[in-house]
Amino acid sequence: MYHSVGDATDDPYRVTVTPGRLDAQLGWLRRRGLRGVPMTELLAARARGEGRDLVGLTFDDGYADFVEHALPCLRRWGCGATLFVLPGRLGGVNAWDPLGPRKRLLTADGIRHAAAEGVEIGSHGLSHVDLTRADDAALSAETAESRALLTELTGAPVAGFCYPYGTVDARAAEAVRTAGYGYACAIDPGPLTGRYALPRVHVGQHDTPVRLLLKTRLHRLRRRPVAGV
């Protein structure tokens, strides 16, 4: 689980890695015989009983720096990724973060550019709200409406959803399933772990090769098995 790729000097929420750090982390994966791929590719491979050499790479929030800094690193290492964006905040900023610098979000053209480069586009909701606190109307808009907007924007079906803040409950997961998504990503969903609440490992600026190795091993120990994953 990545977020922003850029200047990590002022980063109170630990959501930024520098381009150099991302490049080093992707190189670490490749040297271990692993390849980063979009979530749909990972899930399809696992459903066939394959893909043990694949790692799902996700980038949350749809920061504009993805196109400038992340895409070149992904190309250099032959990796793919899923980018979760906010169609209700196109060209805006990370207004949900009270601390830290304002970071620009991708415009519609930026999202289309990423999609044209083979990046899977998924929804992060409309506006980055905690779905576990949303009323019925907001929950429908954040899931179903965001999917419809992204499908229109990209001209392709949208299979993936990512819960803002990683927070999910049974009601939110059901709304995502009902909206027609094929999977959803969380962070550490506990008993809800499954295709609509996939656990992920946060990767940040301080994750060196040793830390990455520990995180991958601990993740396997902590998470519940997910059928086909």
mmCIF file of C-alpha atoms in Angstrom:
data_model
loop_
_atom_site.group_PDB
_atom_site.id
_atom_site.type_symbol
_atom_site.label_atom_id
_atom_site.label_comp_id
_atom_site.label_asym_id
_atom_site.label_seq_id
_atom_site.Cartn_x
_atom_site.Cartn_y
_atom_site.Cartn_z
ATOM 1 C CA MET A 1 0.000 0.000 0.000
ATOM 2 C CA TYR A 2 1.526 3.254 -1.241
ATOM 3 C CA HIS A 3 0.140 6.773 -1.410
ATOM 4 C CA SER A 4 2.197 9.762 -2.567
ATOM 5 C CA VAL A 5 5.584 9.636 -4.332
ATOM 6 C CA GLY A 6 7.533 12.866 -3.925
ATOM 7 C CA ASP A 7 9.133 15.062 -1.269
ATOM 8 C CA ALA A 8 8.877 13.260 2.081
ATOM 9 C CA THR A 9 10.330 16.085 4.189
ATOM 10 C CA ASP A 10 6.989 17.145 5.722
ATOM 11 C CA ASP A 11 4.985 13.944 6.040
ATOM 12 C CA PRO A 12 3.063 13.710 9.348
ATOM 13 C CA TYR A 13 0.885 10.801 8.190
ATOM 14 C CA ARG A 14 3.743 8.791 6.632
ATOM 15 C CA VAL A 15 2.006 8.661 3.241
ATOM 16 C CA THR A 16 4.968 9.688 1.087
ATOM 17 C CA VAL A 17 7.973 7.884 -0.320
ATOM 18 C CA THR A 18 10.594 9.595 -2.434
ATOM 19 C CA PRO A 19 11.087 8.443 -6.031
ATOM 20 C CA GLY A 20 14.483 7.072 -5.041
ATOM 21 C CA ARG A 21 13.024 5.028 -2.209
ATOM 22 C CA LEU A 22 10.255 3.635 -4.421
ATOM 23 C CA ASP A 23 12.841 2.723 -7.044
ATOM 24 C CA ALA A 24 14.905 0.888 -4.425
ATOM 25 C CA GLN A 25 11.851 -0.950 -3.059
ATOM 26 C CA LEU A 26 10.735 -2.113 -6.508
ATOM 27 C CA GLY A 27 14.293 -3.214 -7.218
ATOM 28 C CA TRP A 28 14.249 -5.241 -3.996
ATOM 29 C CA LEU A 29 11.079 -7.021 -5.144
ATOM 30 C CA ARG A 30 12.511 -7.820 -8.554
ATOM 31 C CA ARG A 31 15.771 -9.145 -7.160
ATOM 32 C CA ARG A 32 13.739 -11.536 -5.030
ATOM 33 C CA GLY A 33 11.983 -12.875 -8.119
ATOM 34 C CA LEU A 34 8.780 -10.938 -7.440
ATOM 35 C CA ARG A 35 6.865 -8.624 -9.764
ATOM 36 C CA GLY A 36 4.419 -5.891 -8.845
ATOM 37 C CA VAL A 37 1.065 -6.105 -10.655
ATOM 38 C CA PRO A 38 -2.435 -4.587 -10.533
ATOM 39 C CA MET A 39 -4.830 -6.201 -8.095
ATOM 40 C CA THR A 40 -7.043 -7.674 -10.832
ATOM 41 C CA GLU A 41 -4.037 -9.487 -12.296
ATOM 42 C CA LEU A 42 -3.007 -10.813 -8.879
ATOM 43 C CA LEU A 43 -6.506 -12.036 -8.021
ATOM 44 C CA ALA A 44 -6.974 -13.708 -11.411
ATOM 45 C CA ALA A 45 -3.625 -15.498 -11.094
ATOM 46 C CA ARG A 46 -4.382 -16.682 -7.559
ATOM 47 C CA ALA A 47 -7.809 -17.941 -8.656
ATOM 48 C CA ARG A 48 -5.953 -20.183 -11.150
ATOM 49 C CA GLY A 49 -3.649 -21.434 -8.399
ATOM 50 C CA GLU A 50 -0.774 -19.353 -9.779
ATOM 51 C CA GLY A 51 0.875 -16.024 -9.057
ATOM 52 C CA ARG A 52 3.112 -16.839 -6.099
ATOM 53 C CA ASP A 53 5.712 -14.599 -7.733
ATOM 54 C CA LEU A 54 3.290 -11.649 -7.952
ATOM 55 C CA VAL A 55 2.712 -8.792 -5.516
ATOM 56 C CA GLY A 56 -0.267 -6.446 -5.747
ATOM 57 C CA LEU A 57 0.902 -2.820 -5.745
ATOM 58 C CA THR A 58 -1.679 -0.202 -4.777
ATOM 59 C CA PHE A 59 -1.485 3.597 -4.661
ATOM 60 C CA ASP A 60 -4.248 5.338 -2.678
ATOM 61 C CA ASP A 61 -5.755 8.829 -3.066
ATOM 62 C CA GLY A 62 -4.763 9.497 -6.697
ATOM 63 C CA TYR A 63 -2.016 12.035 -6.111
ATOM 64 C CA ALA A 64 -0.793 13.921 -9.180
ATOM 65 C CA ASP A 65 2.781 12.897 -8.397
ATOM 66 C CA PHE A 66 1.880 9.316 -9.386
ATOM 67 C CA VAL A 67 2.207 10.188 -13.068
ATOM 68 C CA GLU A 68 5.368 12.230 -12.595
ATOM 69 C CA HIS A 69 7.291 9.991 -10.204
ATOM 70 C CA ALA A 70 5.680 6.570 -9.718
ATOM 71 C CA LEU A 71 5.023 5.684 -13.361
ATOM 72 C CA PRO A 72 8.678 5.988 -14.435
ATOM 73 C CA CYS A 73 9.751 3.704 -11.564
ATOM 74 C CA LEU A 74 7.082 1.144 -12.425
ATOM 75 C CA ARG A 75 8.141 1.154 -16.088
ATOM 76 C CA ARG A 76 11.812 0.832 -15.202
ATOM 77 C CA TRP A 77 11.194 -2.314 -13.173
ATOM 78 C CA GLY A 78 8.523 -3.827 -15.407
ATOM 79 C CA CYS A 79 5.824 -3.541 -12.754
ATOM 80 C CA GLY A 80 2.139 -2.708 -12.838
ATOM 81 C CA ALA A 81 -0.131 -1.238 -10.173
ATOM 82 C CA THR A 82 -3.644 -0.261 -9.158
ATOM 83 C CA LEU A 83 -4.344 3.427 -8.592
ATOM 84 C CA PHE A 84 -7.329 4.254 -6.368
ATOM 85 C CA VAL A 85 -8.686 7.718 -7.200
ATOM 86 C CA LEU A 86 -11.382 10.137 -6.023
ATOM 87 C CA PRO A 87 -13.642 11.228 -8.902
ATOM 88 C CA GLY A 88 -15.336 13.761 -6.636
ATOM 89 C CA ARG A 89 -12.038 15.628 -6.105
ATOM 90 C CA LEU A 90 -10.508 15.691 -9.593
ATOM 91 C CA GLY A 91 -7.704 18.252 -9.728
ATOM 92 C CA GLY A 92 -8.201 19.096 -6.053
ATOM 93 C CA VAL A 93 -6.017 18.561 -3.003
ATOM 94 C CA ASN A 94 -5.860 16.283 0.042
ATOM 95 C CA ALA A 95 -8.269 18.446 2.028
ATOM 96 C CA TRP A 96 -9.086 15.538 4.379
ATOM 97 C CA ASP A 97 -5.616 15.813 5.968
ATOM 98 C CA PRO A 98 -5.569 18.607 8.571
ATOM 99 C CA LEU A 99 -1.775 18.456 8.884
ATOM 100 C CA GLY A 100 1.034 18.551 6.362
ATOM 101 C CA PRO A 101 1.370 20.085 2.906
ATOM 102 C CA ARG A 102 -1.441 20.306 0.359
ATOM 103 C CA LYS A 103 -0.828 17.688 -2.317
ATOM 104 C CA ARG A 104 -2.392 17.978 -5.750
ATOM 105 C CA LEU A 105 -4.695 15.205 -6.957
ATOM 106 C CA LEU A 106 -4.899 13.900 -10.497
ATOM 107 C CA THR A 107 -7.172 15.553 -13.028
ATOM 108 C CA ALA A 108 -9.388 13.535 -15.371
ATOM 109 C CA ASP A 109 -6.660 13.756 -18.027
ATOM 110 C CA GLY A 110 -4.068 12.512 -15.545
ATOM 111 C CA ILE A 111 -6.197 9.500 -14.665
ATOM 112 C CA ARG A 112 -6.750 8.712 -18.349
ATOM 113 C CA HIS A 113 -2.994 8.991 -18.928
ATOM 114 C CA ALA A 114 -2.278 6.504 -16.138
ATOM 115 C CA ALA A 115 -4.907 4.125 -17.532
ATOM 116 C CA ALA A 116 -3.380 4.385 -21.001
ATOM 117 C CA GLU A 117 -0.058 3.307 -19.455
ATOM 118 C CA GLY A 118 -1.656 0.082 -18.237
ATOM 119 C CA VAL A 119 -2.389 1.168 -14.671
ATOM 120 C CA GLU A 120 -5.603 -0.276 -13.231
ATOM 121 C CA ILE A 121 -7.920 2.506 -12.075
ATOM 122 C CA GLY A 122 -10.028 1.799 -8.997
ATOM 123 C CA SER A 123 -12.302 3.897 -6.811
ATOM 124 C CA HIS A 124 -11.345 5.375 -3.454
ATOM 125 C CA GLY A 125 -14.869 6.721 -3.072
ATOM 126 C CA LEU A 126 -16.005 10.152 -4.209
ATOM 127 C CA SER A 127 -14.439 12.399 -1.611
ATOM 128 C CA HIS A 128 -12.416 10.381 0.927
ATOM 129 C CA VAL A 129 -14.876 9.889 3.790
ATOM 130 C CA ASP A 130 -15.041 7.157 6.418
ATOM 131 C CA LEU A 131 -17.705 4.830 5.032
ATOM 132 C CA THR A 132 -18.417 3.336 8.442
ATOM 133 C CA ARG A 133 -19.833 6.738 9.453
ATOM 134 C CA ALA A 134 -21.702 7.532 6.225
ATOM 135 C CA ASP A 135 -25.491 7.558 5.995
ATOM 136 C CA ASP A 136 -27.237 5.461 3.335
ATOM 137 C CA ALA A 137 -27.268 8.188 0.673
ATOM 138 C CA ALA A 138 -23.595 9.036 1.159
ATOM 139 C CA LEU A 139 -22.628 5.370 1.184
ATOM 140 C CA SER A 140 -24.392 4.800 -2.145
ATOM 141 C CA ALA A 141 -22.756 7.869 -3.690
ATOM 142 C CA GLU A 142 -19.282 6.972 -2.449
ATOM 143 C CA THR A 143 -19.525 3.450 -3.878
ATOM 144 C CA ALA A 144 -21.982 3.208 -6.787
ATOM 145 C CA GLU A 145 -21.756 6.789 -8.053
ATOM 146 C CA SER A 146 -17.964 6.873 -7.913
ATOM 147 C CA ARG A 147 -17.823 3.652 -9.948
ATOM 148 C CA ALA A 148 -20.178 5.060 -12.577
ATOM 149 C CA LEU A 149 -18.151 8.276 -12.865
ATOM 150 C CA LEU A 150 -14.857 6.417 -13.240
ATOM 151 C CA THR A 151 -16.312 4.019 -15.803
ATOM 152 C CA GLU A 152 -17.428 7.020 -17.858
ATOM 153 C CA LEU A 153 -14.098 8.790 -17.382
ATOM 154 C CA THR A 154 -11.895 5.847 -18.383
ATOM 155 C CA GLY A 155 -14.250 4.068 -20.786
ATOM 156 C CA ALA A 156 -13.523 0.790 -18.997
ATOM 157 C CA PRO A 157 -15.170 -1.229 -16.208
ATOM 158 C CA VAL A 158 -13.986 -0.438 -12.679
ATOM 159 C CA ALA A 159 -13.398 -3.602 -10.668
ATOM 160 C CA GLY A 160 -11.660 -2.378 -7.537
ATOM 161 C CA PHE A 161 -12.557 -0.263 -4.524
ATOM 162 C CA CYS A 162 -10.393 0.957 -1.653
ATOM 163 C CA TYR A 163 -11.846 2.041 1.706
ATOM 164 C CA PRO A 164 -10.714 5.541 2.734
ATOM 165 C CA TYR A 165 -8.608 5.379 5.908
ATOM 166 C CA GLY A 166 -8.769 1.589 5.539
ATOM 167 C CA THR A 167 -11.904 1.519 7.700
ATOM 168 C CA VAL A 168 -14.562 -1.041 6.809
ATOM 169 C CA ASP A 169 -17.551 -2.705 8.421
ATOM 170 C CA ALA A 170 -20.043 -5.260 7.137
ATOM 171 C CA ARG A 171 -22.414 -2.556 5.882
ATOM 172 C CA ALA A 172 -19.717 -0.794 3.859
ATOM 173 C CA ALA A 173 -18.438 -4.069 2.394
ATOM 174 C CA GLU A 174 -21.969 -5.018 1.330
ATOM 175 C CA ALA A 175 -22.451 -1.617 -0.328
ATOM 176 C CA VAL A 176 -19.252 -2.138 -2.323
ATOM 177 C CA ARG A 177 -20.333 -5.605 -3.420
ATOM 178 C CA THR A 178 -23.810 -4.367 -4.369
ATOM 179 C CA ALA A 179 -22.282 -1.526 -6.409
ATOM 180 C CA GLY A 180 -20.721 -4.142 -8.697
ATOM 181 C CA TYR A 181 -17.078 -4.098 -7.703
ATOM 182 C CA GLY A 182 -15.128 -7.346 -7.933
ATOM 183 C CA TYR A 183 -12.936 -6.725 -4.881
ATOM 184 C CA ALA A 184 -12.060 -4.124 -2.274
ATOM 185 C CA CYS A 185 -8.890 -3.262 -0.371
ATOM 186 C CA ALA A 186 -8.694 -2.389 3.313
ATOM 187 C CA ILE A 187 -5.677 -2.408 5.641
ATOM 188 C CA ASP A 188 -6.195 -4.785 8.558
ATOM 189 C CA PRO A 189 -9.880 -5.809 8.434
ATOM 190 C CA GLY A 190 -9.684 -8.665 10.931
ATOM 191 C CA PRO A 191 -12.749 -10.960 10.854
ATOM 192 C CA LEU A 192 -14.071 -9.191 7.723
ATOM 193 C CA THR A 193 -11.024 -10.298 5.726
ATOM 194 C CA GLY A 194 -12.128 -11.565 2.332
ATOM 195 C CA ARG A 195 -12.473 -10.502 -1.288
ATOM 196 C CA TYR A 196 -14.290 -7.311 -0.228
ATOM 197 C CA ALA A 197 -11.881 -6.522 2.595
ATOM 198 C CA LEU A 198 -8.389 -7.494 1.437
ATOM 199 C CA PRO A 199 -5.570 -6.768 3.900
ATOM 200 C CA ARG A 200 -2.528 -4.784 2.780
ATOM 201 C CA VAL A 201 0.900 -3.856 4.096
ATOM 202 C CA HIS A 202 1.712 -0.156 4.410
ATOM 203 C CA VAL A 203 4.998 0.770 2.734
ATOM 204 C CA GLY A 204 6.706 4.028 3.675
ATOM 205 C CA GLN A 205 9.865 6.062 3.353
ATOM 206 C CA HIS A 206 11.669 4.210 6.154
ATOM 207 C CA ASP A 207 11.091 0.746 4.722
ATOM 208 C CA THR A 208 14.551 -0.548 3.884
ATOM 209 C CA PRO A 209 15.179 -4.091 2.572
ATOM 210 C CA VAL A 210 15.312 -5.492 6.131
ATOM 211 C CA ARG A 211 12.030 -3.829 7.092
ATOM 212 C CA LEU A 212 10.362 -4.993 3.883
ATOM 213 C CA LEU A 213 11.418 -8.567 4.552
ATOM 214 C CA LEU A 214 10.023 -8.407 8.081
ATOM 215 C CA LYS A 215 6.772 -6.879 6.876
ATOM 216 C CA THR A 216 6.171 -9.556 4.257
ATOM 217 C CA ARG A 217 6.787 -12.337 6.769
ATOM 218 C CA LEU A 218 4.672 -10.753 9.507
ATOM 219 C CA HIS A 219 1.847 -10.093 7.046
ATOM 220 C CA ARG A 220 1.632 -13.790 6.195
ATOM 221 C CA LEU A 221 1.442 -14.640 9.893
ATOM 222 C CA ARG A 222 -1.118 -11.999 10.833
ATOM 223 C CA ARG A 223 -3.674 -12.102 8.051
ATOM 224 C CA ARG A 224 -6.434 -14.647 7.706
ATOM 225 C CA PRO A 225 -6.375 -16.772 4.536
ATOM 226 C CA VAL A 226 -8.471 -15.406 1.664
ATOM 227 C CA ALA A 227 -9.871 -17.891 -0.837
ATOM 228 C CA GLY A 228 -8.114 -17.520 -4.156
ATOM 229 C CA VAL A 229 -5.581 -14.991 -2.832
#
